mmCIF file of C-alpha atoms in Angstrom:
data_model
loop_
_atom_site.group_PDB
_atom_site.id
_atom_site.type_symbol
_atom_site.label_atom_id
_atom_site.label_comp_id
_atom_site.label_asym_id
_atom_site.label_seq_id
_atom_site.Cartn_x
_atom_site.Cartn_y
_atom_site.Cartn_z
ATOM 1 C CA UNK A 27 0.245 0.341 -0.172
ATOM 2 C CA UNK A 28 2.883 1.862 0.721
ATOM 3 C CA UNK A 29 4.445 1.630 -2.241
ATOM 4 C CA UNK A 30 1.414 2.421 -4.441
ATOM 5 C CA UNK A 31 1.078 5.786 -2.462
ATOM 6 C CA UNK A 32 5.031 6.515 -3.402
ATOM 7 C CA UNK A 33 4.559 5.743 -6.965
ATOM 8 C CA UNK A 34 1.397 8.106 -6.807
ATOM 9 C CA UNK A 35 2.788 10.714 -5.436
ATOM 10 C CA UNK A 36 6.011 10.634 -7.694
ATOM 11 C CA UNK A 37 3.848 10.664 -10.501
ATOM 12 C CA UNK A 38 2.246 13.577 -9.410
ATOM 13 C CA UNK A 39 5.617 15.631 -8.524
ATOM 14 C CA UNK A 40 6.578 14.904 -12.178
ATOM 15 C CA UNK A 41 3.128 15.563 -13.802
ATOM 16 C CA UNK A 42 3.643 19.006 -12.255
ATOM 17 C CA UNK A 43 7.260 19.348 -13.417
ATOM 18 C CA UNK A 44 6.517 18.521 -16.807
ATOM 19 C CA UNK A 45 3.947 21.304 -16.742
ATOM 20 C CA UNK A 46 5.779 23.789 -15.236
ATOM 21 C CA UNK A 47 8.629 23.193 -17.552
ATOM 22 C CA UNK A 48 6.428 23.345 -20.664
ATOM 23 C CA UNK A 49 4.841 26.748 -19.414
ATOM 24 C CA UNK A 50 8.180 28.100 -18.503
ATOM 25 C CA UNK A 51 9.217 27.362 -21.956
ATOM 26 C CA UNK A 52 6.149 28.964 -23.737
ATOM 27 C CA UNK A 53 6.963 31.995 -21.565
ATOM 28 C CA UNK A 54 10.234 31.874 -22.868
ATOM 29 C CA UNK A 55 9.463 31.432 -26.567
ATOM 30 C CA UNK A 56 6.852 34.467 -26.472
ATOM 31 C CA UNK A 57 9.429 37.049 -24.975
ATOM 32 C CA UNK A 58 11.883 35.840 -27.472
ATOM 33 C CA UNK A 59 9.558 36.322 -30.373
ATOM 34 C CA UNK A 60 8.676 39.543 -28.748
ATOM 35 C CA UNK A 61 12.002 41.202 -28.423
ATOM 36 C CA UNK A 62 13.142 39.636 -32.072
ATOM 37 C CA UNK A 63 9.750 40.830 -33.356
ATOM 38 C CA UNK A 64 10.175 44.858 -32.958
ATOM 39 C CA UNK A 65 13.274 46.319 -31.243
ATOM 40 C CA UNK A 66 13.943 49.448 -30.694
ATOM 41 C CA UNK A 67 14.568 51.223 -34.675
ATOM 42 C CA UNK A 68 17.626 48.908 -34.552
ATOM 43 C CA UNK A 69 16.363 45.607 -36.068
ATOM 44 C CA UNK A 70 14.119 46.128 -39.200
ATOM 45 C CA UNK A 71 12.235 42.857 -39.300
ATOM 46 C CA UNK A 72 9.031 42.807 -40.601
ATOM 47 C CA UNK A 73 6.201 41.370 -41.163
ATOM 48 C CA UNK A 74 3.656 40.838 -44.397
ATOM 49 C CA UNK A 75 0.109 41.502 -42.136
ATOM 50 C CA UNK A 76 -0.349 44.947 -43.151
ATOM 51 C CA UNK A 77 -0.387 46.404 -39.859
ATOM 52 C CA UNK A 78 2.601 49.009 -40.467
ATOM 53 C CA UNK A 79 0.540 50.303 -43.154
ATOM 54 C CA UNK A 80 -2.059 51.925 -40.889
ATOM 55 C CA UNK A 81 -0.619 55.048 -40.495
ATOM 56 C CA UNK A 82 -2.479 56.190 -37.062
ATOM 57 C CA UNK A 83 -3.623 59.700 -36.522
ATOM 58 C CA UNK A 84 -3.160 61.974 -33.101
ATOM 59 C CA UNK A 85 -5.769 62.032 -30.773
ATOM 60 C CA UNK A 86 -4.407 64.050 -28.143
ATOM 61 C CA UNK A 87 -4.834 67.757 -27.429
ATOM 62 C CA UNK A 88 -2.831 70.831 -28.228
ATOM 63 C CA UNK A 89 -1.961 70.796 -24.511
ATOM 64 C CA UNK A 90 -0.515 67.330 -24.634
ATOM 65 C CA UNK A 91 3.378 67.273 -24.637
ATOM 66 C CA UNK A 92 3.628 65.052 -28.201
ATOM 67 C CA UNK A 93 6.464 62.840 -29.356
ATOM 68 C CA UNK A 94 6.587 61.775 -33.185
ATOM 69 C CA UNK A 95 8.938 58.556 -34.391
ATOM 70 C CA UNK A 96 11.457 59.054 -36.492
ATOM 71 C CA UNK A 97 12.905 55.732 -37.263
ATOM 72 C CA UNK A 98 11.222 52.787 -39.152
ATOM 73 C CA UNK A 99 10.012 50.866 -36.189
ATOM 74 C CA UNK A 100 10.191 51.518 -32.474
ATOM 75 C CA UNK A 101 9.605 48.785 -29.968
ATOM 76 C CA UNK A 102 7.405 49.988 -27.412
ATOM 77 C CA UNK A 103 8.209 48.173 -23.654
ATOM 78 C CA UNK A 104 6.682 47.277 -20.433
ATOM 79 C CA UNK A 105 9.762 49.017 -18.471
ATOM 80 C CA UNK A 106 12.245 50.940 -19.123
ATOM 81 C CA UNK A 107 15.339 49.643 -21.215
ATOM 82 C CA UNK A 108 15.841 46.328 -22.733
ATOM 83 C CA UNK A 109 17.137 43.444 -20.240
ATOM 84 C CA UNK A 110 14.299 42.283 -18.849
ATOM 85 C CA UNK A 111 11.164 44.041 -20.598
ATOM 86 C CA UNK A 112 8.463 42.842 -22.629
ATOM 87 C CA UNK A 113 8.015 44.256 -26.125
ATOM 88 C CA UNK A 114 4.225 45.494 -26.126
ATOM 89 C CA UNK A 115 3.857 46.844 -29.911
ATOM 90 C CA UNK A 116 5.447 48.696 -32.842
ATOM 91 C CA UNK A 117 4.977 52.506 -33.224
ATOM 92 C CA UNK A 118 6.041 53.351 -36.521
ATOM 93 C CA UNK A 119 8.027 56.391 -38.780
ATOM 94 C CA UNK A 120 5.581 59.289 -38.217
ATOM 95 C CA UNK A 121 3.272 58.056 -35.819
ATOM 96 C CA UNK A 122 2.541 60.658 -32.941
ATOM 97 C CA UNK A 123 2.741 59.190 -29.015
ATOM 98 C CA UNK A 124 1.798 61.355 -25.889
ATOM 99 C CA UNK A 125 4.553 61.934 -23.303
ATOM 100 C CA UNK A 126 3.434 61.314 -20.073
ATOM 101 C CA UNK A 127 6.304 62.864 -17.716
ATOM 102 C CA UNK A 128 8.093 60.255 -16.486
ATOM 103 C CA UNK A 129 11.724 59.660 -18.021
ATOM 104 C CA UNK A 130 14.035 56.604 -16.697
ATOM 105 C CA UNK A 131 18.095 56.114 -17.384
ATOM 106 C CA UNK A 132 18.113 52.106 -17.908
ATOM 107 C CA UNK A 133 21.414 49.995 -16.914
ATOM 108 C CA UNK A 134 22.152 50.469 -20.802
ATOM 109 C CA UNK A 135 23.227 54.045 -19.647
ATOM 110 C CA UNK A 136 20.187 54.917 -22.588
ATOM 111 C CA UNK A 137 17.362 57.523 -21.619
ATOM 112 C CA UNK A 138 13.664 55.925 -21.904
ATOM 113 C CA UNK A 139 10.268 57.862 -21.189
ATOM 114 C CA UNK A 140 6.932 56.702 -20.853
ATOM 115 C CA UNK A 141 4.655 57.687 -23.627
ATOM 116 C CA UNK A 142 1.181 56.518 -24.118
ATOM 117 C CA UNK A 143 -0.188 55.797 -27.631
ATOM 118 C CA UNK A 144 -3.223 57.005 -29.767
ATOM 119 C CA UNK A 145 -5.124 53.920 -28.814
ATOM 120 C CA UNK A 146 -4.709 54.257 -25.112
ATOM 121 C CA UNK A 147 -1.892 51.681 -24.673
ATOM 122 C CA UNK A 148 1.145 52.722 -22.442
ATOM 123 C CA UNK A 149 4.828 52.073 -22.365
ATOM 124 C CA UNK A 150 8.520 52.919 -22.917
ATOM 125 C CA UNK A 151 10.525 54.044 -25.738
ATOM 126 C CA UNK A 152 14.067 54.753 -26.282
ATOM 127 C CA UNK A 153 14.050 58.618 -26.213
ATOM 128 C CA UNK A 154 16.432 59.480 -29.032
ATOM 129 C CA UNK A 155 14.334 57.567 -31.493
ATOM 130 C CA UNK A 156 11.384 60.438 -31.283
ATOM 131 C CA UNK A 157 11.434 64.010 -31.600
ATOM 132 C CA UNK A 158 9.765 66.247 -28.995
ATOM 133 C CA UNK A 159 7.896 69.863 -29.867
ATOM 134 C CA UNK A 160 7.265 69.462 -33.322
ATOM 135 C CA UNK A 161 4.726 69.072 -36.245
ATOM 136 C CA UNK A 162 4.743 66.793 -39.485
ATOM 137 C CA UNK A 163 5.164 68.063 -42.707
ATOM 138 C CA UNK A 164 5.831 67.140 -46.249
ATOM 139 C CA UNK A 165 8.003 69.700 -48.864
ATOM 140 C CA UNK A 166 6.849 70.519 -51.772
ATOM 141 C CA UNK A 167 10.311 71.187 -53.311
ATOM 142 C CA UNK A 168 13.946 70.341 -52.803
ATOM 143 C CA UNK A 169 15.351 72.793 -50.333
ATOM 144 C CA UNK A 170 18.568 72.735 -48.764
ATOM 145 C CA UNK A 171 19.599 72.211 -45.227
ATOM 146 C CA UNK A 172 21.871 74.852 -43.190
ATOM 147 C CA UNK A 173 23.742 74.593 -39.896
ATOM 148 C CA UNK A 174 22.494 77.924 -38.799
ATOM 149 C CA UNK A 175 19.762 80.421 -40.197
ATOM 150 C CA UNK A 176 21.929 82.047 -42.515
ATOM 151 C CA UNK A 177 23.145 80.945 -46.418
ATOM 152 C CA UNK A 178 27.111 81.190 -45.711
ATOM 153 C CA UNK A 179 25.868 78.180 -43.823
ATOM 154 C CA UNK A 180 24.795 75.343 -46.102
ATOM 155 C CA UNK A 181 25.636 71.935 -45.069
ATOM 156 C CA UNK A 182 25.751 70.369 -48.234
ATOM 157 C CA UNK A 183 22.804 68.299 -47.830
ATOM 158 C CA UNK A 184 18.909 68.920 -49.432
ATOM 159 C CA UNK A 185 15.415 67.373 -48.501
ATOM 160 C CA UNK A 186 13.765 66.536 -51.729
ATOM 161 C CA UNK A 187 10.304 66.649 -52.586
ATOM 162 C CA UNK A 188 7.872 64.717 -50.452
ATOM 163 C CA UNK A 189 10.103 64.108 -47.815
ATOM 164 C CA UNK A 190 8.897 63.748 -44.498
ATOM 165 C CA UNK A 191 9.900 66.827 -41.944
ATOM 166 C CA UNK A 192 9.076 67.444 -38.280
ATOM 167 C CA UNK A 193 8.598 71.488 -38.042
ATOM 168 C CA UNK A 194 10.516 72.001 -34.783
ATOM 169 C CA UNK A 195 9.793 74.953 -32.559
ATOM 170 C CA UNK A 196 12.387 77.451 -33.693
ATOM 171 C CA UNK A 197 11.792 79.883 -36.422
ATOM 172 C CA UNK A 198 13.350 83.433 -37.256
ATOM 173 C CA UNK A 199 12.089 85.172 -39.785
ATOM 174 C CA UNK A 200 11.412 82.481 -42.662
ATOM 175 C CA UNK A 201 13.695 80.549 -41.522
ATOM 176 C CA UNK A 202 12.525 77.281 -39.674
ATOM 177 C CA UNK A 203 14.611 73.938 -37.613
ATOM 178 C CA UNK A 204 13.530 71.085 -38.544
ATOM 179 C CA UNK A 205 15.006 67.083 -38.476
ATOM 180 C CA UNK A 206 13.969 64.112 -40.798
ATOM 181 C CA UNK A 207 13.674 60.567 -41.035
ATOM 182 C CA UNK A 208 15.942 58.974 -38.341
ATOM 183 C CA UNK A 209 17.403 62.766 -37.481
ATOM 184 C CA UNK A 210 20.195 61.791 -40.250
ATOM 185 C CA UNK A 211 19.091 65.364 -41.715
ATOM 186 C CA UNK A 212 18.760 68.170 -39.228
ATOM 187 C CA UNK A 213 19.301 71.709 -39.487
ATOM 188 C CA UNK A 214 17.512 75.151 -41.006
ATOM 189 C CA UNK A 215 15.716 75.657 -44.170
ATOM 190 C CA UNK A 216 14.251 78.876 -45.720
ATOM 191 C CA UNK A 217 11.035 79.489 -47.191
ATOM 192 C CA UNK A 218 8.393 77.584 -44.661
ATOM 193 C CA UNK A 219 6.021 78.102 -47.389
ATOM 194 C CA UNK A 220 7.412 74.682 -49.003
ATOM 195 C CA UNK A 221 5.781 72.554 -45.773
ATOM 196 C CA UNK A 222 2.380 71.041 -46.651
ATOM 197 C CA UNK A 223 0.545 69.424 -43.251
ATOM 198 C CA UNK A 224 -2.680 68.227 -45.011
ATOM 199 C CA UNK A 225 -3.530 64.771 -43.661
ATOM 200 C CA UNK A 226 -4.110 62.782 -46.747
ATOM 201 C CA UNK A 227 -0.455 64.062 -48.211
ATOM 202 C CA UNK A 228 1.079 63.650 -44.856
ATOM 203 C CA UNK A 229 -0.408 59.751 -44.742
ATOM 204 C CA UNK A 230 0.721 58.541 -48.067
ATOM 205 C CA UNK A 231 4.543 60.529 -47.599
ATOM 206 C CA UNK A 232 4.484 58.489 -44.539
ATOM 207 C CA UNK A 233 3.756 55.229 -46.420
ATOM 208 C CA UNK A 234 6.238 55.782 -49.210
ATOM 209 C CA UNK A 235 8.618 56.083 -46.815
ATOM 210 C CA UNK A 236 8.398 53.251 -45.607
ATOM 211 C CA UNK A 237 8.123 51.515 -48.502
ATOM 212 C CA UNK A 238 11.280 52.909 -49.842
ATOM 213 C CA UNK A 239 12.965 51.951 -47.101
ATOM 214 C CA UNK A 240 12.136 48.527 -47.660
ATOM 215 C CA UNK A 241 15.681 45.924 -48.426
ATOM 216 C CA UNK A 242 12.916 43.347 -50.200
ATOM 217 C CA UNK A 243 12.107 44.276 -53.711
ATOM 218 C CA UNK A 244 9.207 42.322 -53.384
ATOM 219 C CA UNK A 245 7.925 44.464 -50.140
ATOM 220 C CA UNK A 246 8.843 47.655 -52.006
ATOM 221 C CA UNK A 247 6.830 47.469 -54.683
ATOM 222 C CA UNK A 248 3.734 45.442 -53.039
ATOM 223 C CA UNK A 249 3.869 48.560 -50.888
ATOM 224 C CA UNK A 250 4.340 51.330 -53.419
ATOM 225 C CA UNK A 251 1.592 49.803 -55.816
ATOM 226 C CA UNK A 252 -0.930 49.701 -52.558
ATOM 227 C CA UNK A 253 -0.646 53.412 -52.196
ATOM 228 C CA UNK A 254 -1.499 54.202 -55.762
ATOM 229 C CA UNK A 255 -3.935 51.122 -56.106
ATOM 230 C CA UNK A 256 -5.555 53.647 -53.260
ATOM 231 C CA UNK A 257 -8.906 55.609 -54.641
ATOM 232 C CA UNK A 258 -8.405 58.032 -51.344
ATOM 233 C CA UNK A 259 -4.393 58.756 -52.417
ATOM 234 C CA UNK A 260 -5.819 59.933 -56.102
ATOM 235 C CA UNK A 261 -6.574 63.023 -54.733
ATOM 236 C CA UNK A 262 -2.766 63.631 -53.004
ATOM 237 C CA UNK A 263 -0.266 65.889 -54.809
ATOM 238 C CA UNK A 264 2.552 63.388 -54.621
ATOM 239 C CA UNK A 265 1.094 60.663 -56.051
ATOM 240 C CA UNK A 266 3.606 61.556 -58.861
ATOM 241 C CA UNK A 267 6.302 60.436 -56.595
ATOM 242 C CA UNK A 268 4.834 56.923 -55.986
ATOM 243 C CA UNK A 269 4.095 56.743 -59.739
ATOM 244 C CA UNK A 270 7.640 57.554 -60.588
ATOM 245 C CA UNK A 271 9.005 55.473 -57.906
ATOM 246 C CA UNK A 272 7.016 52.038 -59.370
ATOM 247 C CA UNK A 273 8.455 53.073 -62.775
ATOM 248 C CA UNK A 274 11.910 53.402 -61.575
ATOM 249 C CA UNK A 275 11.677 49.757 -59.858
ATOM 250 C CA UNK A 276 10.569 48.235 -62.835
ATOM 251 C CA UNK A 277 13.457 49.616 -65.257
ATOM 252 C CA UNK A 278 15.953 48.883 -62.382
ATOM 253 C CA UNK A 279 14.134 45.156 -62.753
ATOM 254 C CA UNK A 280 15.043 44.890 -66.273
ATOM 255 C CA UNK A 281 18.505 45.747 -65.952
ATOM 256 C CA UNK A 282 19.026 49.310 -67.312
ATOM 257 C CA UNK A 283 21.736 50.178 -64.967
ATOM 258 C CA UNK A 284 24.611 49.293 -66.735
ATOM 259 C CA UNK A 285 27.728 48.991 -64.390
ATOM 260 C CA UNK A 286 29.540 47.298 -67.244
ATOM 261 C CA UNK A 287 32.340 50.145 -67.231
ATOM 262 C CA UNK A 288 32.880 50.142 -63.703
ATOM 263 C CA UNK A 289 33.293 46.594 -63.288
ATOM 264 C CA UNK A 290 35.599 46.466 -66.002
ATOM 265 C CA UNK A 291 37.922 49.878 -64.210
ATOM 266 C CA UNK A 292 37.712 49.037 -60.039
ATOM 267 C CA UNK A 293 39.980 46.554 -58.843
ATOM 268 C CA UNK A 294 40.075 43.360 -56.601
ATOM 269 C CA UNK A 295 40.421 45.127 -53.522
ATOM 270 C CA UNK A 296 37.300 48.025 -54.304
ATOM 271 C CA UNK A 297 33.552 48.350 -54.643
ATOM 272 C CA UNK A 298 31.158 50.270 -55.656
ATOM 273 C CA UNK A 299 27.298 51.169 -54.387
ATOM 274 C CA UNK A 300 24.866 49.905 -56.777
ATOM 275 C CA UNK A 301 21.384 50.951 -54.279
ATOM 276 C CA UNK A 302 20.414 54.377 -54.330
ATOM 277 C CA UNK A 303 21.803 55.295 -51.284
ATOM 278 C CA UNK A 304 23.568 53.035 -48.234
ATOM 279 C CA UNK A 305 24.383 53.510 -44.965
ATOM 280 C CA UNK A 306 27.604 53.229 -43.665
ATOM 281 C CA UNK A 307 27.970 52.233 -40.409
ATOM 282 C CA UNK A 308 30.380 52.618 -37.770
ATOM 283 C CA UNK A 309 30.793 48.737 -37.201
ATOM 284 C CA UNK A 310 29.014 46.000 -39.283
ATOM 285 C CA UNK A 311 25.731 46.293 -37.853
ATOM 286 C CA UNK A 312 22.754 46.731 -38.974
ATOM 287 C CA UNK A 313 20.402 46.639 -36.120
ATOM 288 C CA UNK A 314 22.036 50.075 -33.929
ATOM 289 C CA UNK A 315 22.072 53.083 -34.089
ATOM 290 C CA UNK A 316 25.510 53.538 -35.821
ATOM 291 C CA UNK A 317 25.368 55.627 -39.174
ATOM 292 C CA UNK A 318 28.242 56.995 -39.568
ATOM 293 C CA UNK A 319 27.438 58.761 -43.387
ATOM 294 C CA UNK A 320 25.685 57.954 -46.640
ATOM 295 C CA UNK A 321 26.820 56.573 -50.129
ATOM 296 C CA UNK A 322 25.140 56.711 -53.565
ATOM 297 C CA UNK A 323 24.650 54.596 -56.253
ATOM 298 C CA UNK A 324 27.741 54.516 -58.828
ATOM 299 C CA UNK A 325 30.517 55.487 -55.194
ATOM 300 C CA UNK A 326 33.554 53.487 -55.470
ATOM 301 C CA UNK A 327 35.180 52.462 -52.191
ATOM 302 C CA UNK A 328 38.379 51.297 -51.155
ATOM 303 C CA UNK A 329 38.028 47.759 -48.905
ATOM 304 C CA UNK A 330 39.935 47.853 -45.857
ATOM 305 C CA UNK A 331 38.437 45.059 -44.517
ATOM 306 C CA UNK A 332 35.875 41.585 -45.242
ATOM 307 C CA UNK A 333 34.055 41.281 -42.540
ATOM 308 C CA UNK A 334 31.363 38.168 -41.296
ATOM 309 C CA UNK A 335 28.743 36.959 -43.858
ATOM 310 C CA UNK A 336 25.094 37.102 -42.793
ATOM 311 C CA UNK A 337 21.907 37.398 -43.679
ATOM 312 C CA UNK A 338 19.616 40.207 -43.057
ATOM 313 C CA UNK A 339 15.815 39.870 -44.360
ATOM 314 C CA UNK A 340 16.544 37.196 -46.703
ATOM 315 C CA UNK A 341 19.270 39.286 -48.209
ATOM 316 C CA UNK A 342 22.726 37.090 -47.768
ATOM 317 C CA UNK A 343 26.452 38.830 -48.182
ATOM 318 C CA UNK A 344 29.788 39.509 -46.052
ATOM 319 C CA UNK A 345 30.360 43.143 -44.374
ATOM 320 C CA UNK A 346 32.869 44.952 -45.832
ATOM 321 C CA UNK A 347 34.813 47.787 -44.102
ATOM 322 C CA UNK A 348 35.807 50.954 -46.804
ATOM 323 C CA UNK A 349 37.093 53.858 -47.219
ATOM 324 C CA UNK A 350 35.662 56.692 -49.333
ATOM 325 C CA UNK A 351 36.644 60.082 -49.499
ATOM 326 C CA UNK A 352 38.840 59.728 -46.352
ATOM 327 C CA UNK A 353 35.356 58.635 -44.414
ATOM 328 C CA UNK A 354 35.813 54.981 -43.309
ATOM 329 C CA UNK A 355 32.805 52.861 -42.080
ATOM 330 C CA UNK A 356 31.132 49.487 -42.765
ATOM 331 C CA UNK A 357 28.902 48.310 -45.774
ATOM 332 C CA UNK A 358 26.947 45.574 -46.128
ATOM 333 C CA UNK A 359 27.845 43.608 -49.465
ATOM 334 C CA UNK A 360 24.578 42.781 -50.649
ATOM 335 C CA UNK A 361 24.123 46.455 -51.945
ATOM 336 C CA UNK A 362 27.534 46.865 -53.581
ATOM 337 C CA UNK A 363 29.143 45.042 -56.408
ATOM 338 C CA UNK A 364 30.178 42.364 -53.657
ATOM 339 C CA UNK A 365 26.534 41.260 -53.444
#
């Protein structure tokens, strides 16, 4: 009798252990998946669910302190920092959130802000990835960027027609301070008549920006076509930008970019850029905020070092440390002649 009781006892303990173990595994898996689905802009994983095509409009009052997301995707988490934090949802480029007045420095020595989304969900985000006290606008025309509100302070960069900017609360005469996508371009521009605040135009521009920043050509074309096929956007004055991008993609698909002369002229320790714009980074990691400068299609770079082989969003290649006109950085080989 004692033996049977003892056996039953051990069986119950074993069964409980299995159940607890399975539960822990599911929790761990869920947590890991959350971390992989969306990170603080550093990760660009995407799904074809179409959720990121939804441009959320702000329902906050003017008295609320709002923040605008400047990165393609920013992870909202339940606590400040990444260590031990649970992913809640994704904030997309151009989305406005409300700052709830709480700021915390996490164990990674970064400052995080507590925010509320338009649907009422609350959580924490890395403060660098959002812009405070600004208003979204689309630019009608190409405009030069200046370091200060002075024509002598041209920095060499320009915003293009259809670019999304955050118009900051700093102005001087007809000068206005603005910041752009991923804060890559920030400074003063002249002629504020070029700012378009129309909600339809802003939504189109945001979706267009998300589309052209897709590394996967098929996803890029799919998202561009969704914009052009949407009857509402036919009324936008910027629909031609999307249509031209689709035509350009079709031309590229048929091989109209001829690099044969470059192929013949560069040496084995050089490479050229084969995509429109490519970020050069301080280290071979596309998941960090580490862009040091940008390269354009056809730029020829000297190779300093060949890095690790990696697959990023179904695109596989080595990383390369390059020198371009005295500037050094790492580029992903898939978007170069070393593809």
